[in-house]
PDB file of C-alpha atoms and ligand atoms in Angstrom:
ATOM      1  CA  MET A   1     -17.801  -8.960 -18.306  1.00 39.00           C
ATOM      2  CA  THR A   2     -14.060  -8.715 -18.042  1.00 41.00           C
ATOM      3  CA  GLY A   3     -12.926 -11.722 -16.087  1.00 43.00           C
ATOM      4  CA  THR A   4     -13.592 -15.413 -16.154  1.00 43.00           C
ATOM      5  CA  ILE A   5     -13.587 -18.019 -13.431  1.00 43.00           C
ATOM      6  CA  SER A   6     -10.821 -20.347 -14.312  1.00 46.00           C
ATOM      7  CA  ALA A   7     -10.871 -24.091 -13.757  1.00 46.00           C
ATOM      8  CA  ALA A   8      -7.296 -24.952 -12.852  1.00 55.00           C
ATOM      9  CA  GLY A   9      -7.570 -28.313 -11.170  1.00 63.00           C
ATOM     10  CA  PRO A  10      -8.422 -29.562  -7.636  1.00 65.00           C
ATOM     11  CA  ALA A  11      -6.316 -26.957  -5.776  1.00 68.00           C
ATOM     12  CA  ALA A  12      -8.132 -24.117  -7.528  1.00 69.00           C
ATOM     13  CA  SER A  13     -11.511 -25.742  -6.805  1.00 69.00           C
ATOM     14  CA  GLU A  14     -10.628 -26.082  -3.136  1.00 71.00           C
ATOM     15  CA  ALA A  15      -9.582 -22.402  -3.019  1.00 76.00           C
ATOM     16  CA  ARG A  16     -12.913 -21.362  -4.466  1.00 77.00           C
ATOM     17  CA  LEU A  17     -14.648 -23.235  -1.620  1.00 83.00           C
ATOM     18  CA  ALA A  18     -12.690 -21.287   0.976  1.00 93.00           C
ATOM     19  CA  ARG A  19     -14.857 -18.821   2.848  1.00 96.00           C
ATOM     20  CA  VAL A  20     -14.373 -15.303   4.064  1.00 98.00           C
ATOM     21  CA  ARG A  21     -16.563 -12.949   6.131  1.00 98.00           C
ATOM     22  CA  VAL A  22     -17.641  -9.945   4.042  1.00 98.00           C
ATOM     23  CA  THR A  23     -18.976  -6.617   5.244  1.00 98.00           C
ATOM     24  CA  GLU A  24     -19.840  -5.245   1.826  1.00 97.00           C
ATOM     25  CA  THR A  25     -19.097  -5.383  -1.889  1.00 97.00           C
ATOM     26  CA  PHE A  26     -19.689  -2.297  -3.976  1.00 96.00           C
ATOM     27  CA  LEU A  27     -18.744  -0.558  -7.181  1.00 96.00           C
ATOM     28  CA  SER A  28     -17.056   2.836  -6.951  1.00 94.00           C
ATOM     29  CA  LEU A  29     -13.962   4.682  -8.164  1.00 92.00           C
ATOM     30  CA  GLN A  30     -10.629   3.718  -6.679  1.00 88.00           C
ATOM     31  CA  GLY A  31      -9.848   6.763  -4.561  1.00 84.00           C
ATOM     32  CA  GLU A  32      -6.226   6.006  -3.681  1.00 82.00           C
ATOM     33  CA  ALA A  33      -2.823   4.678  -4.652  1.00 80.00           C
ATOM     34  CA  ALA A  34      -1.625   3.483  -8.023  1.00 81.00           C
ATOM     35  CA  GLN A  35      -5.037   2.484  -9.382  1.00 86.00           C
ATOM     36  CA  VAL A  36      -6.691   5.811  -8.456  1.00 86.00           C
ATOM     37  CA  GLY A  37      -9.578   6.833 -10.721  1.00 87.00           C
ATOM     38  CA  TRP A  38     -10.446   3.375 -12.118  1.00 92.00           C
ATOM     39  CA  PRO A  39     -13.961   2.012 -11.708  1.00 96.00           C
ATOM     40  CA  THR A  40     -13.321  -0.673  -9.147  1.00 96.00           C
ATOM     41  CA  VAL A  41     -15.214  -3.335  -7.249  1.00 97.00           C
ATOM     42  CA  PHE A  42     -14.432  -3.221  -3.524  1.00 97.00           C
ATOM     43  CA  ILE A  43     -14.637  -6.304  -1.307  1.00 98.00           C
ATOM     44  CA  ARG A  44     -14.517  -5.184   2.325  1.00 98.00           C
ATOM     45  CA  LEU A  45     -13.699  -8.092   4.577  1.00 98.00           C
ATOM     46  CA  THR A  46     -14.960  -8.068   8.162  1.00 98.00           C
ATOM     47  CA  GLY A  47     -12.793  -7.696  11.232  1.00 98.00           C
ATOM     48  CA  CYS A  48      -9.549  -5.936  12.272  1.00 98.00           C
ATOM     49  CA  PRO A  49      -7.189  -6.562  15.183  1.00 98.00           C
ATOM     50  CA  LEU A  50      -6.088  -2.872  15.189  1.00 98.00           C
ATOM     51  CA  ARG A  51      -7.888   0.167  16.506  1.00 98.00           C
ATOM     52  CA  CYS A  52      -6.442   3.189  14.748  1.00 98.00           C
ATOM     53  CA  ARG A  53      -7.638   6.342  16.438  1.00 97.00           C
ATOM     54  CA  TRP A  54      -8.883   7.852  13.195  1.00 96.00           C
ATOM     55  CA  CYS A  55     -10.341   4.647  11.657  1.00 96.00           C
ATOM     56  CA  ASP A  56     -13.051   5.401   9.108  1.00 92.00           C
ATOM     57  CA  THR A  57     -14.345   1.866   8.701  1.00 94.00           C
ATOM     58  CA  GLU A  58     -15.275   0.845  12.293  1.00 96.00           C
ATOM     59  CA  TYR A  59     -18.545  -0.539  10.888  1.00 96.00           C
ATOM     60  CA  SER A  60     -16.477  -3.390   9.412  1.00 97.00           C
ATOM     61  CA  PHE A  61     -15.154  -4.608  12.786  1.00 97.00           C
ATOM     62  CA  ILE A  62     -18.104  -6.974  13.420  1.00 97.00           C
ATOM     63  CA  GLY A  63     -20.972  -8.597  11.568  1.00 97.00           C
ATOM     64  CA  GLY A  64     -20.672  -9.391   7.881  1.00 97.00           C
ATOM     65  CA  GLU A  65     -21.734 -12.429   5.954  1.00 97.00           C
ATOM     66  CA  THR A  66     -19.748 -15.613   5.339  1.00 97.00           C
ATOM     67  CA  THR A  67     -19.276 -16.132   1.606  1.00 97.00           C
ATOM     68  CA  ALA A  68     -17.411 -18.661  -0.547  1.00 97.00           C
ATOM     69  CA  VAL A  69     -14.501 -17.294  -2.576  1.00 97.00           C
ATOM     70  CA  GLY A  70     -15.992 -18.745  -5.738  1.00 96.00           C
ATOM     71  CA  GLN A  71     -19.197 -16.807  -5.159  1.00 96.00           C
ATOM     72  CA  LEU A  72     -17.288 -13.598  -4.551  1.00 97.00           C
ATOM     73  CA  VAL A  73     -15.310 -14.013  -7.760  1.00 97.00           C
ATOM     74  CA  GLN A  74     -18.636 -14.465  -9.596  1.00 96.00           C
ATOM     75  CA  THR A  75     -20.000 -11.332  -7.900  1.00 96.00           C
ATOM     76  CA  VAL A  76     -17.017  -9.337  -9.062  1.00 97.00           C
ATOM     77  CA  ASN A  77     -17.409 -10.778 -12.533  1.00 96.00           C
ATOM     78  CA  ASP A  78     -21.043  -9.657 -12.622  1.00 97.00           C
ATOM     79  CA  TYR A  79     -20.094  -6.034 -11.963  1.00 97.00           C
ATOM     80  CA  GLY A  80     -18.281  -5.980 -15.328  1.00 96.00           C
ATOM     81  CA  VAL A  81     -15.174  -3.993 -14.448  1.00 97.00           C
ATOM     82  CA  ARG A  82     -11.525  -5.028 -14.544  1.00 96.00           C
ATOM     83  CA  HIS A  83     -10.254  -3.657 -11.236  1.00 97.00           C
ATOM     84  CA  VAL A  84     -10.984  -5.137  -7.803  1.00 98.00           C
ATOM     85  CA  CYS A  85      -9.716  -4.059  -4.415  1.00 97.00           C
ATOM     86  CA  VAL A  86      -9.750  -6.264  -1.345  1.00 98.00           C
ATOM     87  CA  THR A  87      -9.904  -4.104   1.762  1.00 97.00           C
ATOM     88  CA  GLY A  88     -11.204  -4.067   5.317  1.00 96.00           C
ATOM     89  CA  GLY A  89     -10.995  -3.998   8.218  1.00 95.00           C
ATOM     90  CA  GLU A  90      -7.766  -5.904   7.949  1.00 98.00           C
ATOM     91  CA  PRO A  91      -8.346  -8.456   5.167  1.00 98.00           C
ATOM     92  CA  LEU A  92      -5.305 -10.614   6.038  1.00 98.00           C
ATOM     93  CA  ALA A  93      -6.789 -11.306   9.462  1.00 97.00           C
ATOM     94  CA  GLN A  94      -8.905 -13.943   7.689  1.00 97.00           C
ATOM     95  CA  PRO A  95      -6.933 -16.978   6.355  1.00 95.00           C
ATOM     96  CA  GLY A  96      -9.351 -17.244   3.424  1.00 97.00           C
ATOM     97  CA  CYS A  97      -8.196 -13.830   2.166  1.00 98.00           C
ATOM     98  CA  LEU A  98      -5.137 -15.425   0.463  1.00 98.00           C
ATOM     99  CA  ASP A  99      -7.467 -17.817  -1.453  1.00 97.00           C
ATOM    100  CA  LEU A 100      -9.694 -14.894  -2.386  1.00 98.00           C
ATOM    101  CA  LEU A 101      -6.770 -12.919  -3.770  1.00 98.00           C
ATOM    102  CA  ARG A 102      -5.571 -15.944  -5.747  1.00 97.00           C
ATOM    103  CA  GLY A 103      -9.047 -16.662  -7.043  1.00 97.00           C
ATOM    104  CA  LEU A 104      -9.485 -13.080  -8.256  1.00 97.00           C
ATOM    105  CA  CYS A 105      -6.099 -13.113  -9.986  1.00 97.00           C
ATOM    106  CA  ASP A 106      -6.994 -16.457 -11.624  1.00 96.00           C
ATOM    107  CA  GLY A 107     -10.245 -14.796 -12.761  1.00 96.00           C
ATOM    108  CA  GLY A 108      -8.240 -12.315 -14.817  1.00 97.00           C
ATOM    109  CA  PHE A 109      -8.873  -9.200 -12.705  1.00 98.00           C
ATOM    110  CA  SER A 110      -6.428  -6.499 -11.802  1.00 97.00           C
ATOM    111  CA  VAL A 111      -6.281  -7.034  -8.048  1.00 98.00           C
ATOM    112  CA  SER A 112      -5.105  -4.713  -5.276  1.00 97.00           C
ATOM    113  CA  LEU A 113      -4.962  -5.329  -1.533  1.00 98.00           C
ATOM    114  CA  GLU A 114      -5.158  -2.702   1.202  1.00 97.00           C
ATOM    115  CA  THR A 115      -3.544  -3.914   4.419  1.00 98.00           C
ATOM    116  CA  SER A 116      -2.548  -2.359   7.706  1.00 98.00           C
ATOM    117  CA  GLY A 117       1.027  -3.655   7.657  1.00 97.00           C
ATOM    118  CA  ALA A 118       0.474  -5.378  10.979  1.00 98.00           C
ATOM    119  CA  LEU A 119       0.142  -8.876   9.491  1.00 98.00           C
ATOM    120  CA  ASP A 120       2.481 -11.056   7.446  1.00 98.00           C
ATOM    121  CA  ILE A 121       2.117 -10.340   3.687  1.00 98.00           C
ATOM    122  CA  ALA A 122       4.489 -13.110   2.564  1.00 98.00           C
ATOM    123  CA  GLY A 123       1.672 -15.362   1.322  1.00 97.00           C
ATOM    124  CA  VAL A 124      -0.021 -12.765  -0.841  1.00 98.00           C
ATOM    125  CA  ASP A 125      -0.216 -13.798  -4.511  1.00 98.00           C
ATOM    126  CA  PRO A 126       2.586 -11.950  -6.418  1.00 98.00           C
ATOM    127  CA  ARG A 127       0.035 -10.786  -9.022  1.00 98.00           C
ATOM    128  CA  VAL A 128      -1.607  -8.588  -6.401  1.00 98.00           C
ATOM    129  CA  SER A 129      -0.720  -4.899  -6.055  1.00 97.00           C
ATOM    130  CA  VAL A 130      -0.100  -4.380  -2.340  1.00 98.00           C
ATOM    131  CA  VAL A 131      -0.821  -1.082  -0.634  1.00 97.00           C
ATOM    132  CA  MET A 132       0.597  -1.452   2.835  1.00 98.00           C
ATOM    133  CA  ASP A 133       0.079   1.058   5.685  1.00 98.00           C
ATOM    134  CA  LEU A 134       2.866   2.183   7.963  1.00 98.00           C
ATOM    135  CA  LYS A 135       1.088   3.410  11.070  1.00 98.00           C
ATOM    136  CA  ALA A 136       2.291   6.781  12.349  1.00 98.00           C
ATOM    137  CA  PRO A 137       2.106   7.657  16.018  1.00 98.00           C
ATOM    138  CA  GLY A 138      -1.128   9.604  15.689  1.00 98.00           C
ATOM    139  CA  SER A 139      -2.905   6.355  14.880  1.00 98.00           C
ATOM    140  CA  GLY A 140      -1.983   4.855  18.246  1.00 98.00           C
ATOM    141  CA  GLU A 141      -0.898   1.643  16.497  1.00 98.00           C
ATOM    142  CA  THR A 142       2.777   2.295  15.607  1.00 98.00           C
ATOM    143  CA  ALA A 143       3.869  -0.750  17.639  1.00 97.00           C
ATOM    144  CA  ARG A 144       1.986  -2.980  15.166  1.00 97.00           C
ATOM    145  CA  ASN A 145       4.191  -2.065  12.181  1.00 98.00           C
ATOM    146  CA  ARG A 146       6.014  -5.097  10.823  1.00 97.00           C
ATOM    147  CA  THR A 147       9.133  -3.896   9.163  1.00 94.00           C
ATOM    148  CA  ASP A 148       9.923  -7.465   8.065  1.00 96.00           C
ATOM    149  CA  ASN A 149       7.089  -7.027   5.553  1.00 98.00           C
ATOM    150  CA  LEU A 150       9.278  -4.648   3.544  1.00 97.00           C
ATOM    151  CA  GLU A 151      11.253  -7.557   2.072  1.00 97.00           C
ATOM    152  CA  HIS A 152       8.058  -9.005   0.570  1.00 98.00           C
ATOM    153  CA  LEU A 153       7.144  -5.824  -1.318  1.00 98.00           C
ATOM    154  CA  LYS A 154       7.823  -5.800  -5.068  1.00 97.00           C
ATOM    155  CA  PRO A 155       8.020  -3.093  -7.737  1.00 97.00           C
ATOM    156  CA  GLY A 156       4.651  -1.452  -8.128  1.00 95.00           C
ATOM    157  CA  ASP A 157       3.655  -1.964  -4.525  1.00 97.00           C
ATOM    158  CA  GLN A 158       3.180   1.071  -2.306  1.00 97.00           C
ATOM    159  CA  VAL A 159       3.457   1.958   1.386  1.00 98.00           C
ATOM    160  CA  LYS A 160       0.982   4.440   2.747  1.00 97.00           C
ATOM    161  CA  PHE A 161       1.395   6.802   5.668  1.00 98.00           C
ATOM    162  CA  VAL A 162      -1.845   8.357   6.887  1.00 97.00           C
ATOM    163  CA  LEU A 163      -0.804  11.463   8.815  1.00 98.00           C
ATOM    164  CA  SER A 164      -2.696  13.398  11.425  1.00 98.00           C
ATOM    165  CA  GLY A 165      -0.301  16.323  11.938  1.00 98.00           C
ATOM    166  CA  ARG A 166       3.270  17.647  11.771  1.00 98.00           C
ATOM    167  CA  ALA A 167       4.580  15.165  14.337  1.00 98.00           C
ATOM    168  CA  ASP A 168       3.339  12.296  12.174  1.00 98.00           C
ATOM    169  CA  PHE A 169       4.862  13.872   9.096  1.00 98.00           C
ATOM    170  CA  ASP A 170       8.275  14.256  10.768  1.00 98.00           C
ATOM    171  CA  TRP A 171       8.057  10.709  12.074  1.00 98.00           C
ATOM    172  CA  ALA A 172       7.260   9.324   8.633  1.00 98.00           C
ATOM    173  CA  LEU A 173      10.210  11.117   7.022  1.00 98.00           C
ATOM    174  CA  ALA A 174      12.519   9.827   9.741  1.00 98.00           C
ATOM    175  CA  TRP A 175      11.116   6.327   9.294  1.00 97.00           C
ATOM    176  CA  LEU A 176      11.746   6.427   5.556  1.00 97.00           C
ATOM    177  CA  ALA A 177      15.293   7.667   6.143  1.00 97.00           C
ATOM    178  CA  GLY A 178      15.959   4.719   8.337  1.00 96.00           C
ATOM    179  CA  HIS A 179      14.151   2.106   6.206  1.00 95.00           C
ATOM    180  CA  PRO A 180      14.985   2.412   2.486  1.00 94.00           C
ATOM    181  CA  LEU A 181      12.097   1.045   0.444  1.00 97.00           C
ATOM    182  CA  PRO A 182      12.755  -1.766  -2.008  1.00 96.00           C
ATOM    183  CA  GLU A 183      13.340  -0.760  -5.647  1.00 96.00           C
ATOM    184  CA  GLY A 184      10.138   0.359  -7.377  1.00 97.00           C
ATOM    185  CA  VAL A 185       8.118   0.731  -4.164  1.00 98.00           C
ATOM    186  CA  GLU A 186       6.631   4.181  -3.604  1.00 97.00           C
ATOM    187  CA  ALA A 187       5.705   5.997  -0.401  1.00 97.00           C
ATOM    188  CA  LEU A 188       2.297   7.718  -0.260  1.00 97.00           C
ATOM    189  CA  PHE A 189       1.516  10.465   2.242  1.00 98.00           C
ATOM    190  CA  SER A 190      -2.142  11.041   2.933  1.00 96.00           C
ATOM    191  CA  PRO A 191      -3.816  13.384   5.449  1.00 96.00           C
ATOM    192  CA  VAL A 192      -6.305  12.102   8.014  1.00 96.00           C
ATOM    193  CA  TYR A 193      -9.667  13.175   6.612  1.00 91.00           C
ATOM    194  CA  GLY A 194     -11.146  16.076   8.544  1.00 90.00           C
ATOM    195  CA  GLU A 195      -8.071  16.374  10.795  1.00 94.00           C
ATOM    196  CA  LEU A 196      -5.088  17.532   8.755  1.00 96.00           C
ATOM    197  CA  GLU A 197      -5.652  20.157   6.084  1.00 96.00           C
ATOM    198  CA  PRO A 198      -4.511  18.541   2.786  1.00 96.00           C
ATOM    199  CA  ARG A 199      -2.913  21.776   1.526  1.00 96.00           C
ATOM    200  CA  LEU A 200      -0.808  21.953   4.706  1.00 98.00           C
ATOM    201  CA  LEU A 201       0.542  18.450   4.107  1.00 98.00           C
ATOM    202  CA  ALA A 202       1.168  19.260   0.407  1.00 97.00           C
ATOM    203  CA  ASP A 203       3.182  22.346   1.474  1.00 98.00           C
ATOM    204  CA  TRP A 204       5.250  20.296   3.971  1.00 98.00           C
ATOM    205  CA  ILE A 205       6.075  17.725   1.307  1.00 98.00           C
ATOM    206  CA  VAL A 206       7.159  20.388  -1.217  1.00 98.00           C
ATOM    207  CA  GLN A 207       9.199  22.358   1.363  1.00 98.00           C
ATOM    208  CA  ALA A 208      10.969  19.191   2.528  1.00 98.00           C
ATOM    209  CA  ARG A 209      11.493  17.925  -1.068  1.00 98.00           C
ATOM    210  CA  ALA A 210      10.212  14.680   0.414  1.00 97.00           C
ATOM    211  CA  PRO A 211      10.636  11.651  -1.891  1.00 96.00           C
ATOM    212  CA  VAL A 212       6.994  10.750  -1.484  1.00 97.00           C
ATOM    213  CA  ARG A 213       3.682  11.057  -3.377  1.00 96.00           C
ATOM    214  CA  PHE A 214       0.900  13.203  -1.889  1.00 96.00           C
ATOM    215  CA  GLN A 215      -2.583  11.806  -2.166  1.00 94.00           C
ATOM    216  CA  VAL A 216      -6.030  12.664  -0.943  1.00 89.00           C
ATOM    217  CA  GLN A 217      -8.868  10.178  -0.826  1.00 81.00           C
ATOM    218  CA  LEU A 218     -10.637  10.968  -4.100  1.00 80.00           C
ATOM    219  CA  HIS A 219     -13.829   9.160  -3.116  1.00 80.00           C
ATOM    220  CA  LYS A 220     -14.205  11.341  -0.022  1.00 79.00           C
ATOM    221  CA  LEU A 221     -13.782  14.517  -2.084  1.00 79.00           C
ATOM    222  CA  LEU A 222     -16.473  13.282  -4.471  1.00 81.00           C
ATOM    223  CA  TRP A 223     -18.976  11.721  -2.075  1.00 81.00           C
ATOM    224  CA  GLY A 224     -17.924  12.499   1.538  1.00 81.00           C
ATOM    225  CA  ASP A 225     -17.141  10.008   4.244  1.00 77.00           C
ATOM    226  CA  VAL A 226     -19.958   7.472   3.677  1.00 75.00           C
ATOM    227  CA  PRO A 227     -19.974   3.661   3.596  1.00 75.00           C
ATOM    228  CA  GLY A 228     -20.215   1.977   0.210  1.00 73.00           C
ATOM    229  CA  ARG A 229     -18.215   4.704  -1.510  1.00 74.00           C
TER     230      ARG A 229
HETATM  231  S1  LIG B 301      -6.134  -1.037  10.290  1.00 53.60           S
HETATM  232 FE1  LIG B 301      -7.625  -0.006   9.015  1.00 53.60          FE
HETATM  233  S2  LIG B 301      -9.613  -0.960   9.572  1.00 53.60           S
HETATM  234 FE2  LIG B 301      -8.150  -1.469  11.161  1.00 53.60          FE
HETATM  235  S3  LIG B 301      -8.445   0.042  12.766  1.00 53.60           S
HETATM  236 FE3  LIG B 301      -6.792   0.788  11.429  1.00 53.60          FE
HETATM  237  S4  LIG B 301      -7.773   2.049   9.885  1.00 53.60           S
HETATM  238 FE4  LIG B 301      -9.373   0.812  10.880  1.00 53.60          FE
END
């Protein structure tokens, strides 16, 4: 038991009553970004307004179960680990997500958010580590990128480019050259699983001396592309 549900007055109580639609909660290892390798509880919220060509969580687009934020915080507490990641789908598509993030932070957890970058992140609790996608052309969703979100990123946050080939790689480098990231914000380059050979992307990054961090999805290396992992 690493977190506690705080009682911080009427506003906090109201937030805990907010509801979100949840596809799944599960315990795994964080496979990506700054928290990689930590045992982590994942809360996958239902629904996404995007349709990335290579999406690996289409099962989260519909269905799910409506759950109160307070109950979810308790569920996370019961898992007994410190790290929790709110993901999707696109979690920010649900207004209750902001209450969920706040409730988890109030509960004493180390909270990260995975978001597509297509929705406004301004209301995200500043205690949350944000991992924000920038959609490359191979996703088919480049037009959804909100560059105004950059001004809301803080040190420790990360932007993630999932790349399906050389054209995406070149696009991402050009994008970064034209959009300097805020101080302390890192760029992650990740290959589309099963589509771009990780070693090829690693070679491109080294050859280009690109100011980015290479990553592969650790959970897929360990367990393959399966839900709940
Ligand atoms: S934003 Fe994420 S969940 Fe939505 S379609 Fe793209 S990859 Fe899938």
